[in-house]
GROMACS .gro file of N, CA and C in nm:
model
  546
    1MET      N    1 -17.653   1.652 -11.448
    1MET     CA    2 -17.638   1.662 -11.304
    1MET      C    3 -17.751   1.584 -11.238
    2SER      N    4 -17.721   1.511 -11.132
    2SER     CA    5 -17.823   1.429 -11.068
    2SER      C    6 -17.904   1.511 -10.970
    3ASP      N    7 -18.027   1.474 -10.956
    3ASP     CA    8 -18.120   1.539 -10.865
    3ASP      C    9 -18.094   1.487 -10.724
    4PRO      N   10 -18.083   1.578 -10.623
    4PRO     CA   11 -18.058   1.533 -10.486
    4PRO      C   12 -18.165   1.436 -10.436
    5SER      N   13 -18.289   1.450 -10.484
    5SER     CA   14 -18.393   1.358 -10.441
    5SER      C   15 -18.368   1.217 -10.494
    6ASP      N   16 -18.295   1.206 -10.608
    6ASP     CA   17 -18.258   1.074 -10.659
    6ASP      C   18 -18.166   1.003 -10.562
    7ALA      N   19 -18.070   1.076 -10.505
    7ALA     CA   20 -17.977   1.017 -10.409
    7ALA      C   21 -18.054   0.971 -10.285
    8LYS      N   22 -18.152   1.051 -10.242
    8LYS     CA   23 -18.233   1.015 -10.126
    8LYS      C   24 -18.313   0.889 -10.155
    9ASP      N   25 -18.373   0.884 -10.276
    9ASP     CA   26 -18.448   0.765 -10.316
    9ASP      C   27 -18.356   0.644 -10.323
   10ASP      N   28 -18.237   0.665 -10.377
   10ASP     CA   29 -18.140   0.557 -10.389
   10ASP      C   30 -18.103   0.505 -10.250
   11GLU      N   31 -18.081   0.597 -10.155
   11GLU     CA   32 -18.048   0.554 -10.019
   11GLU      C   33 -18.167   0.482  -9.956
   12ALA      N   34 -18.286   0.529  -9.981
   12ALA     CA   35 -18.405   0.463  -9.926
   12ALA      C   36 -18.415   0.320  -9.980
   13GLN      N   37 -18.383   0.302 -10.108
   13GLN     CA   38 -18.383   0.167 -10.166
   13GLN      C   39 -18.275   0.081 -10.102
   14LEU      N   40 -18.158   0.139 -10.079
   14LEU     CA   41 -18.051   0.064 -10.012
   14LEU      C   42 -18.095   0.020  -9.872
   15VAL      N   43 -18.159   0.108  -9.800
   15VAL     CA   44 -18.206   0.075  -9.665
   15VAL      C   45 -18.308  -0.038  -9.671
   16ARG      N   46 -18.400  -0.030  -9.766
   16ARG     CA   47 -18.499  -0.137  -9.780
   16ARG      C   48 -18.431  -0.270  -9.811
   17ARG      N   49 -18.331  -0.267  -9.899
   17ARG     CA   50 -18.258  -0.389  -9.933
   17ARG      C   51 -18.179  -0.441  -9.813
   18ALA      N   52 -18.117  -0.350  -9.738
   18ALA     CA   53 -18.042  -0.392  -9.619
   18ALA      C   54 -18.136  -0.453  -9.515
   19ARG      N   55 -18.257  -0.399  -9.502
   19ARG     CA   56 -18.355  -0.455  -9.409
   19ARG      C   57 -18.389  -0.600  -9.446
   20ARG      N   58 -18.385  -0.629  -9.575
   20ARG     CA   59 -18.414  -0.766  -9.620
   20ARG      C   60 -18.291  -0.856  -9.609
   21GLY      N   61 -18.182  -0.801  -9.556
   21GLY     CA   62 -18.063  -0.882  -9.533
   21GLY      C   63 -17.964  -0.887  -9.647
   22GLN      N   64 -17.977  -0.799  -9.744
   22GLN     CA   65 -17.884  -0.799  -9.857
   22GLN      C   66 -17.752  -0.734  -9.814
   23GLU      N   67 -17.649  -0.816  -9.805
   23GLU     CA   68 -17.519  -0.769  -9.759
   23GLU      C   69 -17.461  -0.661  -9.850
   24ALA      N   70 -17.484  -0.670  -9.980
   24ALA     CA   71 -17.431  -0.571 -10.073
   24ALA      C   72 -17.488  -0.432 -10.044
   25ALA      N   73 -17.614  -0.426 -10.003
   25ALA     CA   74 -17.676  -0.297  -9.971
   25ALA      C   75 -17.613  -0.239  -9.845
   26PHE      N   76 -17.591  -0.323  -9.743
   26PHE     CA   77 -17.526  -0.274  -9.622
   26PHE      C   78 -17.384  -0.228  -9.653
   27ALA      N   79 -17.313  -0.304  -9.736
   27ALA     CA   80 -17.176  -0.267  -9.773
   27ALA      C   81 -17.174  -0.131  -9.843
   28GLU      N   82 -17.272  -0.106  -9.928
   28GLU     CA   83 -17.277   0.023  -9.998
   28GLU      C   84 -17.309   0.137  -9.901
   29ILE      N   85 -17.398   0.113  -9.806
   29ILE     CA   86 -17.427   0.214  -9.704
   29ILE      C   87 -17.300   0.245  -9.626
   30TYR      N   88 -17.228   0.141  -9.588
   30TYR     CA   89 -17.103   0.157  -9.515
   30TYR      C   90 -17.002   0.237  -9.599
   31ARG      N   91 -16.988   0.201  -9.725
   31ARG     CA   92 -16.893   0.270  -9.813
   31ARG      C   93 -16.926   0.419  -9.823
   32ARG      N   94 -17.053   0.452  -9.830
   32ARG     CA   95 -17.094   0.592  -9.845
   32ARG      C   96 -17.073   0.676  -9.719
   33HIS      N   97 -17.085   0.614  -9.602
   33HIS     CA   98 -17.089   0.693  -9.479
   33HIS      C   99 -16.974   0.669  -9.381
   34ALA      N  100 -16.901   0.561  -9.395
   34ALA     CA  101 -16.801   0.525  -9.293
   34ALA      C  102 -16.693   0.631  -9.277
   35ARG      N  103 -16.647   0.687  -9.385
   35ARG     CA  104 -16.539   0.787  -9.375
   35ARG      C  105 -16.583   0.910  -9.295
   36ALA      N  106 -16.703   0.957  -9.322
   36ALA     CA  107 -16.753   1.075  -9.250
   36ALA      C  108 -16.773   1.044  -9.102
   37ILE      N  109 -16.821   0.924  -9.072
   37ILE     CA  110 -16.843   0.886  -8.933
   37ILE      C  111 -16.709   0.870  -8.862
   38HIS      N  112 -16.614   0.808  -8.928
   38HIS     CA  113 -16.481   0.791  -8.868
   38HIS      C  114 -16.415   0.928  -8.844
   39SER      N  115 -16.425   1.019  -8.940
   39SER     CA  116 -16.367   1.153  -8.924
   39SER      C  117 -16.427   1.225  -8.804
   40LEU      N  118 -16.558   1.217  -8.789
   40LEU     CA  119 -16.623   1.281  -8.675
   40LEU      C  120 -16.575   1.217  -8.545
   41ALA      N  121 -16.573   1.085  -8.539
   41ALA     CA  122 -16.529   1.017  -8.417
   41ALA      C  123 -16.384   1.052  -8.385
   42LEU      N  124 -16.300   1.062  -8.487
   42LEU     CA  125 -16.160   1.097  -8.465
   42LEU      C  126 -16.146   1.240  -8.414
   43ARG      N  127 -16.223   1.329  -8.471
   43ARG     CA  128 -16.217   1.469  -8.425
   43ARG      C  129 -16.263   1.481  -8.281
   44LEU      N  130 -16.363   1.402  -8.244
   44LEU     CA  131 -16.416   1.412  -8.110
   44LEU      C  132 -16.328   1.345  -8.005
   45THR      N  133 -16.267   1.233  -8.041
   45THR     CA  134 -16.189   1.158  -7.942
   45THR      C  135 -16.040   1.183  -7.953
   46GLY      N  136 -15.991   1.218  -8.073
   46GLY     CA  137 -15.848   1.238  -8.092
   46GLY      C  138 -15.769   1.108  -8.092
   47ASN      N  139 -15.836   0.994  -8.110
   47ASN     CA  140 -15.769   0.865  -8.101
   47ASN      C  141 -15.817   0.775  -8.215
   48HIS      N  142 -15.722   0.729  -8.299
   48HIS     CA  143 -15.758   0.647  -8.415
   48HIS      C  144 -15.829   0.518  -8.376
   49ALA      N  145 -15.775   0.446  -8.280
   49ALA     CA  146 -15.835   0.317  -8.243
   49ALA      C  147 -15.977   0.338  -8.189
   50THR      N  148 -15.994   0.440  -8.108
   50THR     CA  149 -16.127   0.469  -8.054
   50THR      C  150 -16.223   0.509  -8.166
   51ALA      N  151 -16.174   0.589  -8.260
   51ALA     CA  152 -16.258   0.629  -8.373
   51ALA      C  153 -16.300   0.508  -8.456
   52GLU      N  154 -16.208   0.415  -8.476
   52GLU     CA  155 -16.243   0.293  -8.550
   52GLU      C  156 -16.348   0.212  -8.475
   53ASP      N  157 -16.330   0.199  -8.343
   53ASP     CA  158 -16.427   0.127  -8.262
   53ASP      C  159 -16.565   0.192  -8.270
   54ILE      N  160 -16.568   0.324  -8.259
   54ILE     CA  161 -16.695   0.396  -8.264
   54ILE      C  162 -16.761   0.379  -8.400
   55THR      N  163 -16.682   0.384  -8.505
   55THR     CA  164 -16.737   0.365  -8.640
   55THR      C  165 -16.803   0.228  -8.652
   56GLN      N  166 -16.733   0.126  -8.606
   56GLN     CA  167 -16.789  -0.009  -8.611
   56GLN      C  168 -16.916  -0.020  -8.525
   57GLU      N  169 -16.910   0.034  -8.404
   57GLU     CA  170 -17.028   0.032  -8.315
   57GLU      C  171 -17.146   0.101  -8.381
   58CYS      N  172 -17.118   0.211  -8.447
   58CYS     CA  173 -17.223   0.289  -8.511
   58CYS      C  174 -17.296   0.207  -8.618
   59PHE      N  175 -17.219   0.137  -8.701
   59PHE     CA  176 -17.282   0.059  -8.807
   59PHE      C  177 -17.347  -0.068  -8.754
   60LEU      N  178 -17.293  -0.124  -8.648
   60LEU     CA  179 -17.360  -0.238  -8.584
   60LEU      C  180 -17.494  -0.194  -8.525
   61LYS      N  181 -17.495  -0.076  -8.464
   61LYS     CA  182 -17.619  -0.022  -8.409
   61LYS      C  183 -17.719   0.005  -8.521
   62MET      N  184 -17.667   0.053  -8.635
   62MET     CA  185 -17.756   0.077  -8.748
   62MET      C  186 -17.823  -0.054  -8.791
   63LEU      N  187 -17.747  -0.162  -8.794
   63LEU     CA  188 -17.805  -0.293  -8.829
   63LEU      C  189 -17.917  -0.330  -8.732
   64GLN      N  190 -17.895  -0.305  -8.604
   64GLN     CA  191 -17.995  -0.340  -8.503
   64GLN      C  192 -18.122  -0.257  -8.518
   65PHE      N  193 -18.106  -0.131  -8.554
   65PHE     CA  194 -18.220  -0.040  -8.557
   65PHE      C  195 -18.271  -0.008  -8.697
   66LEU      N  196 -18.218  -0.074  -8.796
   66LEU     CA  197 -18.255  -0.046  -8.935
   66LEU      C  198 -18.406  -0.060  -8.956
   67GLY      N  199 -18.464  -0.160  -8.896
   67GLY     CA  200 -18.608  -0.180  -8.911
   67GLY      C  201 -18.691  -0.068  -8.849
   68GLY      N  202 -18.637   0.001  -8.750
   68GLY     CA  203 -18.711   0.107  -8.683
   68GLY      C  204 -18.694   0.244  -8.745
   69LEU      N  205 -18.601   0.257  -8.839
   69LEU     CA  206 -18.582   0.388  -8.903
   69LEU      C  207 -18.699   0.416  -8.997
   70ARG      N  208 -18.747   0.538  -8.991
   70ARG     CA  209 -18.856   0.576  -9.081
   70ARG      C  210 -18.807   0.578  -9.224
   71ASP      N  211 -18.893   0.534  -9.315
   71ASP     CA  212 -18.858   0.538  -9.457
   71ASP      C  213 -18.828   0.681  -9.498
   72GLY      N  214 -18.721   0.697  -9.575
   72GLY     CA  215 -18.683   0.828  -9.625
   72GLY      C  216 -18.598   0.910  -9.530
   73THR      N  217 -18.575   0.860  -9.408
   73THR     CA  218 -18.490   0.932  -9.314
   73THR      C  219 -18.347   0.925  -9.362
   74PRO      N  220 -18.280   1.039  -9.382
   74PRO     CA  221 -18.140   1.035  -9.425
   74PRO      C  222 -18.055   0.967  -9.317
   75LEU      N  223 -17.966   0.879  -9.361
   75LEU     CA  224 -17.886   0.802  -9.266
   75LEU      C  225 -17.773   0.882  -9.202
   76ARG      N  226 -17.707   0.967  -9.280
   76ARG     CA  227 -17.587   1.032  -9.226
   76ARG      C  228 -17.613   1.111  -9.098
   77PRO      N  229 -17.717   1.195  -9.090
   77PRO     CA  230 -17.739   1.266  -8.963
   77PRO      C  231 -17.764   1.170  -8.846
   78TRP      N  232 -17.837   1.062  -8.873
   78TRP     CA  233 -17.863   0.964  -8.767
   78TRP      C  234 -17.733   0.896  -8.726
   79LEU      N  235 -17.652   0.854  -8.823
   79LEU     CA  236 -17.525   0.790  -8.795
   79LEU      C  237 -17.431   0.884  -8.718
   80LYS      N  238 -17.429   1.012  -8.757
   80LYS     CA  239 -17.343   1.108  -8.688
   80LYS      C  240 -17.389   1.127  -8.543
   81ARG      N  241 -17.517   1.126  -8.520
   81ARG     CA  242 -17.569   1.140  -8.384
   81ARG      C  243 -17.528   1.018  -8.300
   82VAL      N  244 -17.541   0.899  -8.359
   82VAL     CA  245 -17.500   0.777  -8.288
   82VAL      C  246 -17.351   0.781  -8.258
   83ALA      N  247 -17.270   0.823  -8.354
   83ALA     CA  248 -17.125   0.830  -8.334
   83ALA      C  249 -17.090   0.934  -8.227
   84ALA      N  250 -17.154   1.049  -8.231
   84ALA     CA  251 -17.127   1.153  -8.132
   84ALA      C  252 -17.165   1.105  -7.992
   85ASN      N  253 -17.278   1.039  -7.981
   85ASN     CA  254 -17.318   0.986  -7.850
   85ASN      C  255 -17.219   0.881  -7.800
   86ALA      N  256 -17.171   0.796  -7.891
   86ALA     CA  257 -17.072   0.695  -7.851
   86ALA      C  258 -16.942   0.762  -7.807
   87ALA      N  259 -16.901   0.866  -7.877
   87ALA     CA  260 -16.779   0.939  -7.839
   87ALA      C  261 -16.796   1.004  -7.702
   88ILE      N  262 -16.909   1.064  -7.678
   88ILE     CA  263 -16.936   1.126  -7.549
   88ILE      C  264 -16.931   1.021  -7.438
   89ASP      N  265 -16.993   0.905  -7.463
   89ASP     CA  266 -16.988   0.798  -7.364
   89ASP      C  267 -16.845   0.757  -7.334
   90ARG      N  268 -16.763   0.746  -7.438
   90ARG     CA  269 -16.622   0.709  -7.417
   90ARG      C  270 -16.548   0.815  -7.337
   91ILE      N  271 -16.571   0.941  -7.371
   91ILE     CA  272 -16.501   1.050  -7.302
   91ILE      C  273 -16.544   1.056  -7.156
   92ARG      N  274 -16.671   1.039  -7.132
   92ARG     CA  275 -16.719   1.040  -6.994
   92ARG      C  276 -16.661   0.923  -6.915
   93ARG      N  277 -16.645   0.810  -6.983
   93ARG     CA  278 -16.593   0.691  -6.916
   93ARG      C  279 -16.442   0.696  -6.900
   94ASP      N  280 -16.374   0.753  -6.996
   94ASP     CA  281 -16.228   0.751  -6.994
   94ASP      C  282 -16.175   0.890  -7.023
   95ARG      N  283 -16.154   0.967  -6.922
   95ARG     CA  284 -16.108   1.105  -6.937
   95ARG      C  285 -15.961   1.112  -6.976
   96ARG      N  286 -15.898   0.998  -6.998
   96ARG     CA  287 -15.755   0.997  -7.028
   96ARG      C  288 -15.725   0.998  -7.178
   97LEU      N  289 -15.826   1.007  -7.263
   97LEU     CA  290 -15.798   1.012  -7.407
   97LEU      C  291 -15.710   1.133  -7.438
   98VAL      N  292 -15.614   1.115  -7.522
   98VAL     CA  293 -15.525   1.226  -7.557
   98VAL      C  294 -15.533   1.252  -7.705
   99ALA      N  295 -15.506   1.375  -7.742
   99ALA     CA  296 -15.505   1.412  -7.883
   99ALA      C  297 -15.385   1.351  -7.952
  100ILE      N  298 -15.407   1.308  -8.076
  100ILE     CA  299 -15.298   1.251  -8.155
  100ILE      C  300 -15.302   1.312  -8.294
  101GLU      N  301 -15.208   1.272  -8.374
  101GLU     CA  302 -15.204   1.319  -8.512
  101GLU      C  303 -15.327   1.269  -8.586
  102ASP      N  304 -15.399   1.358  -8.649
  102ASP     CA  305 -15.513   1.316  -8.731
  102ASP      C  306 -15.506   1.384  -8.867
  103ASP      N  307 -15.384   1.388  -8.921
  103ASP     CA  308 -15.362   1.454  -9.049
  103ASP      C  309 -15.428   1.381  -9.165
  104ASP      N  310 -15.472   1.257  -9.144
  104ASP     CA  311 -15.535   1.185  -9.254
  104ASP      C  312 -15.682   1.221  -9.271
  105THR      N  313 -15.737   1.301  -9.180
  105THR     CA  314 -15.873   1.347  -9.200
  105THR      C  315 -15.872   1.447  -9.314
  106GLN      N  316 -15.974   1.447  -9.391
  106GLN     CA  317 -15.977   1.527  -9.512
  106GLN      C  318 -16.047   1.659  -9.489
  107PRO      N  319 -15.993   1.769  -9.545
  107PRO     CA  320 -16.063   1.897  -9.535
  107PRO      C  321 -16.187   1.894  -9.623
  108ALA      N  322 -16.281   1.981  -9.593
  108ALA     CA  323 -16.400   1.992  -9.676
  108ALA      C  324 -16.358   2.031  -9.818
  109ASN      N  325 -16.435   1.985  -9.916
  109ASN     CA  326 -16.403   2.017 -10.055
  109ASN      C  327 -16.392   2.167 -10.073
  110GLY      N  328 -16.283   2.207 -10.135
  110GLY     CA  329 -16.263   2.348 -10.163
  110GLY      C  330 -16.204   2.428 -10.049
  111SER      N  331 -16.182   2.365  -9.934
  111SER     CA  332 -16.126   2.442  -9.823
  111SER      C  333 -15.975   2.452  -9.838
  112ASP      N  334 -15.920   2.555  -9.778
  112ASP     CA  335 -15.777   2.582  -9.784
  112ASP      C  336 -15.702   2.480  -9.699
  113PRO      N  337 -15.608   2.402  -9.758
  113PRO     CA  338 -15.535   2.301  -9.681
  113PRO      C  339 -15.457   2.360  -9.563
  114LEU      N  340 -15.406   2.482  -9.577
  114LEU     CA  341 -15.333   2.544  -9.465
  114LEU      C  342 -15.427   2.576  -9.350
  115LEU      N  343 -15.546   2.624  -9.384
  115LEU     CA  344 -15.646   2.653  -9.281
  115LEU      C  345 -15.688   2.523  -9.213
  116HIS      N  346 -15.702   2.416  -9.293
  116HIS     CA  347 -15.737   2.285  -9.238
  116HIS      C  348 -15.630   2.238  -9.139
  117ALA      N  349 -15.504   2.250  -9.177
  117ALA     CA  350 -15.394   2.207  -9.089
  117ALA      C  351 -15.393   2.289  -8.961
  118GLU      N  352 -15.416   2.420  -8.972
  118GLU     CA  353 -15.417   2.505  -8.852
  118GLU      C  354 -15.534   2.468  -8.761
  119SER      N  355 -15.650   2.440  -8.821
  119SER     CA  356 -15.765   2.403  -8.737
  119SER      C  357 -15.741   2.270  -8.667
  120LEU      N  358 -15.674   2.175  -8.733
  120LEU     CA  359 -15.641   2.049  -8.667
  120LEU      C  360 -15.545   2.073  -8.551
  121GLY      N  361 -15.451   2.163  -8.571
  121GLY     CA  362 -15.359   2.197  -8.464
  121GLY      C  363 -15.432   2.256  -8.345
  122LEU      N  364 -15.531   2.340  -8.372
  122LEU     CA  365 -15.610   2.398  -8.264
  122LEU      C  366 -15.689   2.289  -8.191
  123LEU      N  367 -15.748   2.196  -8.265
  123LEU     CA  368 -15.825   2.090  -8.202
  123LEU      C  369 -15.737   2.005  -8.111
  124ARG      N  370 -15.613   1.983  -8.152
  124ARG     CA  371 -15.521   1.901  -8.071
  124ARG      C  372 -15.489   1.965  -7.936
  125ARG      N  373 -15.505   2.096  -7.926
  125ARG     CA  374 -15.474   2.166  -7.802
  125ARG      C  375 -15.583   2.149  -7.697
  126LEU      N  376 -15.696   2.098  -7.738
  126LEU     CA  377 -15.811   2.090  -7.648
  126LEU      C  378 -15.819   1.955  -7.579
  127SER      N  379 -15.876   1.957  -7.461
  127SER     CA  380 -15.904   1.830  -7.392
  127SER      C  381 -16.014   1.758  -7.470
  128PRO      N  382 -16.030   1.629  -7.451
  128PRO     CA  383 -16.136   1.558  -7.521
  128PRO      C  384 -16.275   1.618  -7.498
  129THR      N  385 -16.303   1.659  -7.376
  129THR     CA  386 -16.434   1.718  -7.347
  129THR      C  387 -16.450   1.851  -7.420
  130GLU      N  388 -16.348   1.938  -7.412
  130GLU     CA  389 -16.356   2.067  -7.481
  130GLU      C  390 -16.373   2.047  -7.631
  131ARG      N  391 -16.291   1.960  -7.688
  131ARG     CA  392 -16.296   1.934  -7.832
  131ARG      C  393 -16.435   1.885  -7.873
  132THR      N  394 -16.490   1.794  -7.796
  132THR     CA  395 -16.619   1.737  -7.831
  132THR      C  396 -16.731   1.839  -7.820
  133VAL      N  397 -16.733   1.913  -7.710
  133VAL     CA  398 -16.840   2.012  -7.690
  133VAL      C  399 -16.832   2.121  -7.797
  134VAL      N  400 -16.713   2.174  -7.821
  134VAL     CA  401 -16.698   2.281  -7.920
  134VAL      C  402 -16.732   2.231  -8.059
  135TRP      N  403 -16.681   2.113  -8.096
  135TRP     CA  404 -16.708   2.061  -8.231
  135TRP      C  405 -16.857   2.034  -8.251
  136LEU      N  406 -16.918   1.967  -8.155
  136LEU     CA  407 -17.060   1.934  -8.171
  136LEU      C  408 -17.146   2.060  -8.175
  137HIS      N  409 -17.109   2.161  -8.097
  137HIS     CA  410 -17.187   2.285  -8.098
  137HIS      C  411 -17.164   2.364  -8.227
  138ALA      N  412 -17.036   2.388  -8.260
  138ALA     CA  413 -17.005   2.477  -8.372
  138ALA      C  414 -17.023   2.410  -8.509
  139MET      N  415 -16.987   2.283  -8.519
  139MET     CA  416 -16.985   2.220  -8.650
  139MET      C  417 -17.104   2.127  -8.676
  140GLU      N  418 -17.157   2.067  -8.571
  140GLU     CA  419 -17.267   1.972  -8.589
  140GLU      C  420 -17.402   2.030  -8.548
  141GLY      N  421 -17.400   2.151  -8.491
  141GLY     CA  422 -17.525   2.220  -8.461
  141GLY      C  423 -17.598   2.174  -8.336
  142TRP      N  424 -17.529   2.105  -8.246
  142TRP     CA  425 -17.595   2.065  -8.122
  142TRP      C  426 -17.619   2.189  -8.037
  143SER      N  427 -17.733   2.193  -7.970
  143SER     CA  428 -17.765   2.306  -7.882
  143SER      C  429 -17.700   2.286  -7.745
  144HIS      N  430 -17.690   2.394  -7.670
  144HIS     CA  431 -17.635   2.385  -7.536
  144HIS      C  432 -17.720   2.295  -7.445
  145PRO      N  433 -17.854   2.304  -7.452
  145PRO     CA  434 -17.933   2.212  -7.370
  145PRO      C  435 -17.906   2.064  -7.406
  146GLU      N  436 -17.893   2.034  -7.537
  146GLU     CA  437 -17.862   1.896  -7.578
  146GLU      C  438 -17.728   1.851  -7.522
  147LEU      N  439 -17.628   1.935  -7.535
  147LEU     CA  440 -17.494   1.899  -7.487
  147LEU      C  441 -17.493   1.881  -7.335
  148GLY      N  442 -17.557   1.972  -7.266
  148GLY     CA  443 -17.564   1.960  -7.120
  148GLY      C  444 -17.630   1.829  -7.079
  149ARG      N  445 -17.744   1.798  -7.139
  149ARG     CA  446 -17.814   1.673  -7.106
  149ARG      C  447 -17.727   1.552  -7.136
  150ARG      N  448 -17.664   1.552  -7.254
  150ARG     CA  449 -17.586   1.435  -7.296
  150ARG      C  450 -17.465   1.411  -7.208
  151PHE      N  451 -17.406   1.518  -7.155
  151PHE     CA  452 -17.292   1.505  -7.066
  151PHE      C  453 -17.334   1.494  -6.919
  152GLY      N  454 -17.465   1.499  -6.895
  152GLY     CA  455 -17.512   1.494  -6.757
  152GLY      C  456 -17.481   1.621  -6.681
  153ARG      N  457 -17.479   1.731  -6.752
  153ARG     CA  458 -17.447   1.861  -6.694
  153ARG      C  459 -17.557   1.960  -6.731
  154SER      N  460 -17.535   2.085  -6.698
  154SER     CA  461 -17.634   2.190  -6.726
  154SER      C  462 -17.606   2.256  -6.860
  155GLU      N  463 -17.705   2.328  -6.907
  155GLU     CA  464 -17.691   2.409  -7.028
  155GLU      C  465 -17.580   2.512  -7.010
  156SER      N  466 -17.574   2.572  -6.891
  156SER     CA  467 -17.472   2.675  -6.867
  156SER      C  468 -17.331   2.614  -6.866
  157TRP      N  469 -17.318   2.487  -6.826
  157TRP     CA  470 -17.189   2.419  -6.833
  157TRP      C  471 -17.141   2.415  -6.978
  158SER      N  472 -17.230   2.377  -7.070
  158SER     CA  473 -17.194   2.371  -7.212
  158SER      C  474 -17.156   2.510  -7.264
  159LYS      N  475 -17.236   2.610  -7.231
  159LYS     CA  476 -17.207   2.747  -7.274
  159LYS      C  477 -17.071   2.791  -7.223
  160SER      N  478 -17.043   2.759  -7.098
  160SER     CA  479 -16.917   2.798  -7.037
  160SER      C  480 -16.799   2.729  -7.107
  161ILE      N  481 -16.812   2.600  -7.135
  161ILE     CA  482 -16.704   2.527  -7.204
  161ILE      C  483 -16.676   2.591  -7.340
  162VAL      N  484 -16.780   2.615  -7.417
  162VAL     CA  485 -16.763   2.673  -7.550
  162VAL      C  486 -16.702   2.813  -7.539
  163SER      N  487 -16.756   2.895  -7.453
  163SER     CA  488 -16.708   3.032  -7.440
  163SER      C  489 -16.562   3.038  -7.396
  164ARG      N  490 -16.529   2.966  -7.289
  164ARG     CA  491 -16.391   2.969  -7.239
  164ARG      C  492 -16.293   2.910  -7.340
  165THR      N  493 -16.333   2.802  -7.405
  165THR     CA  494 -16.243   2.736  -7.500
  165THR      C  495 -16.218   2.825  -7.620
  166LEU      N  496 -16.321   2.884  -7.676
  166LEU     CA  497 -16.302   2.972  -7.791
  166LEU      C  498 -16.222   3.096  -7.754
  167ALA      N  499 -16.246   3.151  -7.635
  167ALA     CA  500 -16.169   3.268  -7.590
  167ALA      C  501 -16.021   3.232  -7.577
  168ARG      N  502 -15.992   3.114  -7.519
  168ARG     CA  503 -15.854   3.070  -7.505
  168ARG      C  504 -15.788   3.050  -7.642
  169LEU      N  505 -15.860   2.989  -7.735
  169LEU     CA  506 -15.805   2.968  -7.869
  169LEU      C  507 -15.780   3.100  -7.941
  170ARG      N  508 -15.872   3.196  -7.925
  170ARG     CA  509 -15.852   3.328  -7.986
  170ARG      C  510 -15.727   3.394  -7.931
  171LEU      N  511 -15.709   3.385  -7.801
  171LEU     CA  512 -15.592   3.443  -7.736
  171LEU      C  513 -15.465   3.377  -7.788
  172GLU      N  514 -15.465   3.245  -7.798
  172GLU     CA  515 -15.348   3.173  -7.849
  172GLU      C  516 -15.319   3.212  -7.994
  173LEU      N  517 -15.423   3.229  -8.074
  173LEU     CA  518 -15.403   3.271  -8.213
  173LEU      C  519 -15.348   3.412  -8.220
  174ASP      N  520 -15.401   3.501  -8.136
  174ASP     CA  521 -15.352   3.639  -8.133
  174ASP      C  522 -15.205   3.643  -8.093
  175GLU      N  523 -15.166   3.560  -7.996
  175GLU     CA  524 -15.027   3.555  -7.953
  175GLU      C  525 -14.937   3.496  -8.061
  176ALA      N  526 -14.989   3.400  -8.136
  176ALA     CA  527 -14.910   3.336  -8.242
  176ALA      C  528 -14.896   3.425  -8.365
  177HIS      N  529 -14.994   3.511  -8.387
  177HIS     CA  530 -14.995   3.599  -8.506
  177HIS      C  531 -15.022   3.743  -8.462
  178PRO      N  532 -14.929   3.807  -8.390
  178PRO     CA  533 -14.955   3.939  -8.333
  178PRO      C  534 -14.974   4.048  -8.440
  179HIS      N  535 -14.913   4.034  -8.556
  179HIS     CA  536 -14.922   4.139  -8.658
  179HIS      C  537 -15.050   4.132  -8.738
  180ASP      N  538 -15.124   4.023  -8.729
  180ASP     CA  539 -15.248   4.011  -8.804
  180ASP      C  540 -15.356   4.107  -8.754
  181ASN      N  541 -15.343   4.155  -8.630
  181ASN     CA  542 -15.444   4.243  -8.572
  181ASN      C  543 -15.413   4.390  -8.594
  182GLU      N  544 -15.305   4.420  -8.661
  182GLU     CA  545 -15.266   4.561  -8.679
  182GLU      C  546 -15.324   4.618  -8.806
   0.00000   0.00000   0.00000
């Protein structure tokens, strides 16, 4: 079994090689992280084309800032933050994004495929803003103050979005499965 620190060292070597302009190193970084970044962007925007654009923007931004990243900094959290910020910018700019089929996103290893399908169905019911705020808070660990600042709103706005959205989803689930509560 490989040591997790080996993977971190390996990624640090890839970053150093990419900084020196080695295309193969950048390609390997892209191969390792693009799917996760695309999945996050798709979940946040609900739009395949937008998710693809955000993924590309994210890696282009990484190329620009590669020299400024601290050695040993894991790339995925940084890339996810860049992708989330890009998705928020798109949502703020274009409130007309609509949810679409995103069945090609993969469930977490070992998760129940039926639960995955139901959760995707729930995400599709949300507006882009609701989906983004709830996902970033619940799944990516963003705080309410961070979300409020990033959306140009207050901390209480973020709390309210999460609270109302989760309450509405719970109600919809209770209505869809009335016997589960007995």
